[in-house]
Amino acid sequence: GDSVTQMEGPVTLSEEAFLTINCTYTATGYPSLFWYVQYPGEGLQLLLKATKADDKGSNKGFEATYRKETTSFHLEKGSVQVSDSAVYFCALSSLKGGNQFYFGTGTSLTVIP
Amino acid sequence: EAQVTQNPRYLITVTGKKLTVTCSQNMNHEYMSWYRQDPGLGLRQIYYSMNVEVTDKGDVPEGYKVSRKEKRNFPLILESPSPNQTSLYFCASSFYPQGGGGANVLTFGAGSRLTVL
């Protein structure tokens, strides 16, 4: 079945460091891919999305490119800030079986000044 | 403001005492869903609904019930809670994508932390 595998955490970085969080997926058909972010004590909110191969999603300095050949959707940011500290979830949505969503296990990021 | 509202936000209960977690959205979304979040397991889907009176099981439906009598509401019912249902629960909603593809973005509630003793 469809699934998402993302990099285990936690990840600790210094402010202004480069961030990569790896995400790979398994899916039949052509899923949409997402990154959601969860700040402490809050629900998940959409960070960025991509709906087809080679699409690049971007938001707040974060980017991810939908790579069909490597079934990946890695999240990157060139210079992280303390305010980026949160848990990041990679996810896919598939219309197979009636609009299912699949989430990775989440990667906790802490950025220290 | 467009939002998904869950209640209660925090609840401590005892084994076997029936409880309901309510979820309401004001965006006229067709699709609604419940997830539980557990450490190391990420989010797992419990039940989902594609429209009024249409519900289906997700990956971990055992011990839960849902109903969708109105478009805006999607309550989660635990008929006889057990300690293994201690978790953080999220309700989410979206428009149902028309045709193939399309990014049906989920809007999440703030979460309900449930402890079953």
PDB file of C-alpha atoms in Angstrom:
ATOM      1  CA  GLY A   1       0.000   0.000   0.000  1.00  0.00           C
ATOM      2  CA  ASP A   2       0.871   3.669  -0.123  1.00  0.00           C
ATOM      3  CA  SER A   3       3.283   4.937   2.514  1.00  0.00           C
ATOM      4  CA  VAL A   4       5.706   7.695   3.435  1.00  0.00           C
ATOM      5  CA  THR A   5       9.118   7.294   5.051  1.00  0.00           C
ATOM      6  CA  GLN A   6      10.886  10.295   6.462  1.00  0.00           C
ATOM      7  CA  MET A   7      14.133  10.947   8.222  1.00  0.00           C
ATOM      8  CA  GLU A   8      14.211  10.120  11.894  1.00  0.00           C
ATOM      9  CA  GLY A   9      14.837  12.932  14.321  1.00  0.00           C
ATOM     10  CA  PRO A  10      15.354  14.797  16.374  1.00  0.00           C
ATOM     11  CA  VAL A  11      17.432  17.280  14.423  1.00  0.00           C
ATOM     12  CA  THR A  12      19.276  20.112  16.164  1.00  0.00           C
ATOM     13  CA  LEU A  13      20.827  22.922  14.126  1.00  0.00           C
ATOM     14  CA  SER A  14      22.394  26.269  14.812  1.00  0.00           C
ATOM     15  CA  GLU A  15      20.685  29.365  13.495  1.00  0.00           C
ATOM     16  CA  GLU A  16      21.499  30.036   9.807  1.00  0.00           C
ATOM     17  CA  ALA A  17      22.463  26.417   9.146  1.00  0.00           C
ATOM     18  CA  PHE A  18      21.221  24.520   6.081  1.00  0.00           C
ATOM     19  CA  LEU A  19      18.356  22.107   6.628  1.00  0.00           C
ATOM     20  CA  THR A  20      17.470  18.928   4.772  1.00  0.00           C
ATOM     21  CA  ILE A  21      14.785  16.512   5.921  1.00  0.00           C
ATOM     22  CA  ASN A  22      14.538  13.457   3.705  1.00  0.00           C
ATOM     23  CA  CYS A  23      11.223  11.996   2.602  1.00  0.00           C
ATOM     24  CA  THR A  24      10.540   9.102   0.255  1.00  0.00           C
ATOM     25  CA  TYR A  25       7.225   7.621  -0.703  1.00  0.00           C
ATOM     26  CA  THR A  26       5.621   4.507  -2.097  1.00  0.00           C
ATOM     27  CA  ALA A  27       2.447   4.950  -4.095  1.00  0.00           C
ATOM     28  CA  THR A  28       0.584   3.630  -7.070  1.00  0.00           C
ATOM     29  CA  GLY A  29      -0.646   6.218  -9.495  1.00  0.00           C
ATOM     30  CA  TYR A  30       0.165   9.889  -9.117  1.00  0.00           C
ATOM     31  CA  PRO A  31      -0.174  11.139  -5.559  1.00  0.00           C
ATOM     32  CA  SER A  32       0.038  14.720  -4.371  1.00  0.00           C
ATOM     33  CA  LEU A  33       2.829  15.389  -1.882  1.00  0.00           C
ATOM     34  CA  PHE A  34       2.884  17.717   1.089  1.00  0.00           C
ATOM     35  CA  TRP A  35       4.948  19.005   3.953  1.00  0.00           C
ATOM     36  CA  TYR A  36       3.024  19.950   7.075  1.00  0.00           C
ATOM     37  CA  VAL A  37       4.472  21.697  10.121  1.00  0.00           C
ATOM     38  CA  GLN A  38       3.332  21.381  13.729  1.00  0.00           C
ATOM     39  CA  TYR A  39       4.371  24.088  16.176  1.00  0.00           C
ATOM     40  CA  PRO A  40       4.274  23.253  19.885  1.00  0.00           C
ATOM     41  CA  GLY A  41       0.732  22.848  21.198  1.00  0.00           C
ATOM     42  CA  GLU A  42      -0.870  23.375  17.808  1.00  0.00           C
ATOM     43  CA  GLY A  43      -2.396  21.337  15.023  1.00  0.00           C
ATOM     44  CA  LEU A  44      -0.660  20.652  11.740  1.00  0.00           C
ATOM     45  CA  GLN A  45      -0.651  23.325   9.089  1.00  0.00           C
ATOM     46  CA  LEU A  46       0.327  23.127   5.462  1.00  0.00           C
ATOM     47  CA  LEU A  47       3.863  24.282   4.699  1.00  0.00           C
ATOM     48  CA  LEU A  48       4.047  23.464   0.991  1.00  0.00           C
ATOM     49  CA  LYS A  49       2.719  21.064  -1.621  1.00  0.00           C
ATOM     50  CA  ALA A  50       3.360  19.636  -5.088  1.00  0.00           C
ATOM     51  CA  THR A  51       0.844  17.877  -7.282  1.00  0.00           C
ATOM     52  CA  LYS A  52       2.910  16.386 -10.111  1.00  0.00           C
ATOM     53  CA  ALA A  53       6.408  15.262 -11.013  1.00  0.00           C
ATOM     54  CA  ASP A  54       9.074  17.998 -11.100  1.00  0.00           C
ATOM     55  CA  ASP A  55       6.803  20.492  -9.333  1.00  0.00           C
ATOM     56  CA  LYS A  56       8.597  22.550  -6.703  1.00  0.00           C
ATOM     57  CA  GLY A  57       6.642  23.637  -3.662  1.00  0.00           C
ATOM     58  CA  SER A  58       7.944  26.607  -1.690  1.00  0.00           C
ATOM     59  CA  ASN A  59       6.903  28.701   1.278  1.00  0.00           C
ATOM     60  CA  LYS A  60       8.656  30.736   4.011  1.00  0.00           C
ATOM     61  CA  GLY A  61      12.073  29.886   2.547  1.00  0.00           C
ATOM     62  CA  PHE A  62      11.387  26.138   2.528  1.00  0.00           C
ATOM     63  CA  GLU A  63      11.441  24.180  -0.727  1.00  0.00           C
ATOM     64  CA  ALA A  64      10.747  20.622  -1.864  1.00  0.00           C
ATOM     65  CA  THR A  65      10.752  19.106  -5.356  1.00  0.00           C
ATOM     66  CA  TYR A  66       8.539  16.192  -6.392  1.00  0.00           C
ATOM     67  CA  ARG A  67      11.003  13.639  -7.835  1.00  0.00           C
ATOM     68  CA  LYS A  68       9.185  10.733  -9.427  1.00  0.00           C
ATOM     69  CA  GLU A  69      12.344   8.944 -10.544  1.00  0.00           C
ATOM     70  CA  THR A  70      13.632   8.722  -6.963  1.00  0.00           C
ATOM     71  CA  THR A  71      10.161   8.792  -5.308  1.00  0.00           C
ATOM     72  CA  SER A  72      11.353  11.586  -3.042  1.00  0.00           C
ATOM     73  CA  PHE A  73      10.168  14.939  -1.709  1.00  0.00           C
ATOM     74  CA  HIS A  74      13.005  16.221   0.468  1.00  0.00           C
ATOM     75  CA  LEU A  75      12.471  19.420   2.449  1.00  0.00           C
ATOM     76  CA  GLU A  76      15.239  22.059   2.355  1.00  0.00           C
ATOM     77  CA  LYS A  77      15.883  25.497   3.743  1.00  0.00           C
ATOM     78  CA  GLY A  78      19.029  27.477   3.210  1.00  0.00           C
ATOM     79  CA  SER A  79      19.168  29.300   6.542  1.00  0.00           C
ATOM     80  CA  VAL A  80      17.028  28.179   9.465  1.00  0.00           C
ATOM     81  CA  GLN A  81      15.795  30.441  12.241  1.00  0.00           C
ATOM     82  CA  VAL A  82      14.865  29.756  15.845  1.00  0.00           C
ATOM     83  CA  SER A  83      11.222  30.249  14.853  1.00  0.00           C
ATOM     84  CA  ASP A  84      11.481  27.215  12.528  1.00  0.00           C
ATOM     85  CA  SER A  85      11.684  24.896  15.537  1.00  0.00           C
ATOM     86  CA  ALA A  86       8.762  22.518  15.084  1.00  0.00           C
ATOM     87  CA  VAL A  87       7.842  19.005  13.977  1.00  0.00           C
ATOM     88  CA  TYR A  88       7.724  18.477  10.201  1.00  0.00           C
ATOM     89  CA  PHE A  89       5.564  15.833   8.544  1.00  0.00           C
ATOM     90  CA  CYS A  90       5.837  14.575   5.004  1.00  0.00           C
ATOM     91  CA  ALA A  91       2.531  13.347   3.571  1.00  0.00           C
ATOM     92  CA  LEU A  92       0.899  12.101   0.425  1.00  0.00           C
ATOM     93  CA  SER A  93      -2.685  12.011  -0.710  1.00  0.00           C
ATOM     94  CA  SER A  94      -4.122   9.470  -3.034  1.00  0.00           C
ATOM     95  CA  LEU A  95      -7.576   9.108  -4.509  1.00  0.00           C
ATOM     96  CA  LYS A  96      -7.088   5.353  -4.544  1.00  0.00           C
ATOM     97  CA  GLY A  97      -9.438   3.797  -2.037  1.00  0.00           C
ATOM     98  CA  GLY A  98     -11.305   7.040  -1.508  1.00  0.00           C
ATOM     99  CA  ASN A  99      -9.087   9.992  -0.737  1.00  0.00           C
ATOM    100  CA  GLN A 100      -6.567   8.577   1.684  1.00  0.00           C
ATOM    101  CA  PHE A 101      -3.820  10.571   3.318  1.00  0.00           C
ATOM    102  CA  TYR A 102      -0.593   8.995   4.549  1.00  0.00           C
ATOM    103  CA  PHE A 103       1.803  10.738   6.903  1.00  0.00           C
ATOM    104  CA  GLY A 104       5.388  10.090   7.854  1.00  0.00           C
ATOM    105  CA  THR A 105       6.372   9.759  11.488  1.00  0.00           C
ATOM    106  CA  GLY A 106       7.464  13.376  11.785  1.00  0.00           C
ATOM    107  CA  THR A 107      10.889  14.961  12.285  1.00  0.00           C
ATOM    108  CA  SER A 108      11.441  17.239  15.233  1.00  0.00           C
ATOM    109  CA  LEU A 109      13.663  20.238  14.487  1.00  0.00           C
ATOM    110  CA  THR A 110      15.232  22.430  17.137  1.00  0.00           C
ATOM    111  CA  VAL A 111      17.162  25.517  16.068  1.00  0.00           C
ATOM    112  CA  ILE A 112      19.482  27.007  18.662  1.00  0.00           C
ATOM    113  CA  PRO A 113      20.686  30.635  18.596  1.00  0.00           C
TER     114      PRO A 113
ATOM    115  CA  GLU B   1     -12.199  32.773  10.359  1.00  0.00           C
ATOM    116  CA  ALA B   2     -11.964  29.443   8.540  1.00  0.00           C
ATOM    117  CA  GLN B   3     -11.266  26.779  11.086  1.00  0.00           C
ATOM    118  CA  VAL B   4     -11.744  23.297  12.466  1.00  0.00           C
ATOM    119  CA  THR B   5     -12.848  23.287  16.097  1.00  0.00           C
ATOM    120  CA  GLN B   6     -12.377  20.308  18.385  1.00  0.00           C
ATOM    121  CA  ASN B   7     -13.677  19.829  21.909  1.00  0.00           C
ATOM    122  CA  PRO B   8     -12.584  19.038  24.492  1.00  0.00           C
ATOM    123  CA  ARG B   9      -8.931  20.005  24.110  1.00  0.00           C
ATOM    124  CA  TYR B  10      -7.943  17.967  27.150  1.00  0.00           C
ATOM    125  CA  LEU B  11      -9.737  15.077  28.803  1.00  0.00           C
ATOM    126  CA  ILE B  12      -8.864  12.546  31.459  1.00  0.00           C
ATOM    127  CA  THR B  13     -11.300   9.676  31.778  1.00  0.00           C
ATOM    128  CA  VAL B  14     -11.475   6.128  33.083  1.00  0.00           C
ATOM    129  CA  THR B  15     -11.654   2.813  31.283  1.00  0.00           C
ATOM    130  CA  GLY B  16     -15.117   2.028  29.949  1.00  0.00           C
ATOM    131  CA  LYS B  17     -16.680   5.464  30.324  1.00  0.00           C
ATOM    132  CA  LYS B  18     -18.123   6.470  26.968  1.00  0.00           C
ATOM    133  CA  LEU B  19     -16.940   9.761  25.557  1.00  0.00           C
ATOM    134  CA  THR B  20     -17.362  11.872  22.444  1.00  0.00           C
ATOM    135  CA  VAL B  21     -14.879  14.275  20.922  1.00  0.00           C
ATOM    136  CA  THR B  22     -16.646  16.812  18.763  1.00  0.00           C
ATOM    137  CA  CYS B  23     -15.323  18.298  15.526  1.00  0.00           C
ATOM    138  CA  SER B  24     -16.871  21.118  13.574  1.00  0.00           C
ATOM    139  CA  GLN B  25     -15.699  22.984  10.455  1.00  0.00           C
ATOM    140  CA  ASN B  26     -17.033  26.196   8.927  1.00  0.00           C
ATOM    141  CA  MET B  27     -15.554  25.866   5.434  1.00  0.00           C
ATOM    142  CA  ASN B  28     -18.283  23.741   3.816  1.00  0.00           C
ATOM    143  CA  HIS B  29     -15.752  20.949   3.276  1.00  0.00           C
ATOM    144  CA  GLU B  30     -17.033  17.621   2.027  1.00  0.00           C
ATOM    145  CA  TYR B  31     -14.164  15.572   3.441  1.00  0.00           C
ATOM    146  CA  MET B  32     -13.492  15.137   7.144  1.00  0.00           C
ATOM    147  CA  SER B  33     -11.136  12.818   8.944  1.00  0.00           C
ATOM    148  CA  TRP B  34      -9.843  11.772  12.362  1.00  0.00           C
ATOM    149  CA  TYR B  35      -6.217  10.959  13.189  1.00  0.00           C
ATOM    150  CA  ARG B  36      -4.348   9.915  16.253  1.00  0.00           C
ATOM    151  CA  GLN B  37      -0.778  10.984  16.880  1.00  0.00           C
ATOM    152  CA  ASP B  38       1.508   8.775  18.929  1.00  0.00           C
ATOM    153  CA  PRO B  39       5.273   9.135  19.520  1.00  0.00           C
ATOM    154  CA  GLY B  40       7.286   7.360  16.847  1.00  0.00           C
ATOM    155  CA  LEU B  41       4.189   6.479  14.838  1.00  0.00           C
ATOM    156  CA  GLY B  42       3.272   9.811  13.301  1.00  0.00           C
ATOM    157  CA  LEU B  43      -0.356  10.379  12.356  1.00  0.00           C
ATOM    158  CA  ARG B  44      -2.591   7.425  11.704  1.00  0.00           C
ATOM    159  CA  GLN B  45      -6.030   7.763  10.186  1.00  0.00           C
ATOM    160  CA  ILE B  46      -8.922   6.427  12.256  1.00  0.00           C
ATOM    161  CA  TYR B  47     -11.988   7.183  10.130  1.00  0.00           C
ATOM    162  CA  TYR B  48     -12.852   9.491   7.305  1.00  0.00           C
ATOM    163  CA  SER B  49     -15.977  10.792   5.636  1.00  0.00           C
ATOM    164  CA  MET B  50     -16.375  11.944   2.070  1.00  0.00           C
ATOM    165  CA  ASN B  51     -19.760  13.545   2.659  1.00  0.00           C
ATOM    166  CA  VAL B  52     -22.890  13.430   4.787  1.00  0.00           C
ATOM    167  CA  GLU B  53     -23.814   9.855   5.734  1.00  0.00           C
ATOM    168  CA  VAL B  54     -20.686   8.504   4.004  1.00  0.00           C
ATOM    169  CA  THR B  55     -17.971   7.223   6.338  1.00  0.00           C
ATOM    170  CA  ASP B  56     -15.195   4.680   6.011  1.00  0.00           C
ATOM    171  CA  LYS B  57     -12.461   3.100   8.084  1.00  0.00           C
ATOM    172  CA  GLY B  58      -8.915   4.338   8.053  1.00  0.00           C
ATOM    173  CA  ASP B  59      -5.901   2.395   9.259  1.00  0.00           C
ATOM    174  CA  VAL B  60      -6.758   2.128  12.974  1.00  0.00           C
ATOM    175  CA  PRO B  61     -10.574   2.127  13.409  1.00  0.00           C
ATOM    176  CA  GLU B  62     -10.842  -0.458  16.215  1.00  0.00           C
ATOM    177  CA  GLY B  63     -12.532   0.923  19.323  1.00  0.00           C
ATOM    178  CA  TYR B  64     -13.886   4.035  17.597  1.00  0.00           C
ATOM    179  CA  LYS B  65     -17.122   5.092  15.950  1.00  0.00           C
ATOM    180  CA  VAL B  66     -18.022   8.136  13.913  1.00  0.00           C
ATOM    181  CA  SER B  67     -21.109   9.685  12.401  1.00  0.00           C
ATOM    182  CA  ARG B  68     -21.696  12.338   9.769  1.00  0.00           C
ATOM    183  CA  LYS B  69     -25.269  13.564  10.035  1.00  0.00           C
ATOM    184  CA  GLU B  70     -24.438  17.127   9.063  1.00  0.00           C
ATOM    185  CA  LYS B  71     -21.788  18.413   6.710  1.00  0.00           C
ATOM    186  CA  ARG B  72     -20.059  20.559   9.317  1.00  0.00           C
ATOM    187  CA  ASN B  73     -19.827  18.021  12.167  1.00  0.00           C
ATOM    188  CA  PHE B  74     -17.892  14.779  12.503  1.00  0.00           C
ATOM    189  CA  PRO B  75     -17.809  13.508  16.097  1.00  0.00           C
ATOM    190  CA  LEU B  76     -15.487  10.736  17.245  1.00  0.00           C
ATOM    191  CA  ILE B  77     -17.051   8.319  19.709  1.00  0.00           C
ATOM    192  CA  LEU B  78     -15.212   6.013  22.073  1.00  0.00           C
ATOM    193  CA  GLU B  79     -17.885   3.623  23.355  1.00  0.00           C
ATOM    194  CA  SER B  80     -15.656   1.922  25.908  1.00  0.00           C
ATOM    195  CA  PRO B  81     -12.282   3.664  26.123  1.00  0.00           C
ATOM    196  CA  SER B  82      -9.202   1.694  27.062  1.00  0.00           C
ATOM    197  CA  PRO B  83      -5.727   2.881  28.112  1.00  0.00           C
ATOM    198  CA  ASN B  84      -4.286   2.104  24.655  1.00  0.00           C
ATOM    199  CA  GLN B  85      -6.518   4.870  23.304  1.00  0.00           C
ATOM    200  CA  THR B  86      -4.557   7.446  25.286  1.00  0.00           C
ATOM    201  CA  SER B  87      -3.323   9.701  22.520  1.00  0.00           C
ATOM    202  CA  LEU B  88      -3.452  13.096  20.828  1.00  0.00           C
ATOM    203  CA  TYR B  89      -6.355  13.263  18.393  1.00  0.00           C
ATOM    204  CA  PHE B  90      -6.731  15.541  15.399  1.00  0.00           C
ATOM    205  CA  CYS B  91      -9.725  16.268  13.245  1.00  0.00           C
ATOM    206  CA  ALA B  92      -9.122  17.600   9.743  1.00  0.00           C
ATOM    207  CA  SER B  93     -11.190  18.615   6.743  1.00  0.00           C
ATOM    208  CA  SER B  94     -10.791  19.506   3.074  1.00  0.00           C
ATOM    209  CA  PHE B  95     -12.689  19.940  -0.125  1.00  0.00           C
ATOM    210  CA  TYR B  96     -12.988  16.688  -1.993  1.00  0.00           C
ATOM    211  CA  PRO B  97     -10.809  16.914  -5.103  1.00  0.00           C
ATOM    212  CA  GLN B  98     -12.722  16.974  -8.356  1.00  0.00           C
ATOM    213  CA  GLY B  99     -11.392  14.609 -10.972  1.00  0.00           C
ATOM    214  CA  GLY B 100      -7.927  13.140 -10.920  1.00  0.00           C
ATOM    215  CA  GLY B 101      -5.004  14.736  -9.163  1.00  0.00           C
ATOM    216  CA  GLY B 102      -5.394  18.009  -7.361  1.00  0.00           C
ATOM    217  CA  ALA B 103      -3.976  18.909  -4.005  1.00  0.00           C
ATOM    218  CA  ASN B 104      -6.730  18.528  -1.439  1.00  0.00           C
ATOM    219  CA  VAL B 105      -5.120  20.409   1.415  1.00  0.00           C
ATOM    220  CA  LEU B 106      -6.176  19.377   4.909  1.00  0.00           C
ATOM    221  CA  THR B 107      -7.076  21.964   7.550  1.00  0.00           C
ATOM    222  CA  PHE B 108      -6.456  20.603  11.035  1.00  0.00           C
ATOM    223  CA  GLY B 109      -7.989  21.317  14.393  1.00  0.00           C
ATOM    224  CA  ALA B 110      -5.790  22.178  17.367  1.00  0.00           C
ATOM    225  CA  GLY B 111      -5.949  18.662  18.783  1.00  0.00           C
ATOM    226  CA  SER B 112      -7.573  16.851  21.717  1.00  0.00           C
ATOM    227  CA  ARG B 113      -5.336  15.190  24.257  1.00  0.00           C
ATOM    228  CA  LEU B 114      -7.080  12.187  25.759  1.00  0.00           C
ATOM    229  CA  THR B 115      -5.863  10.178  28.731  1.00  0.00           C
ATOM    230  CA  VAL B 116      -7.638   6.953  29.670  1.00  0.00           C
ATOM    231  CA  LEU B 117      -6.801   5.638  33.151  1.00  0.00           C
TER     232      LEU B 117
END
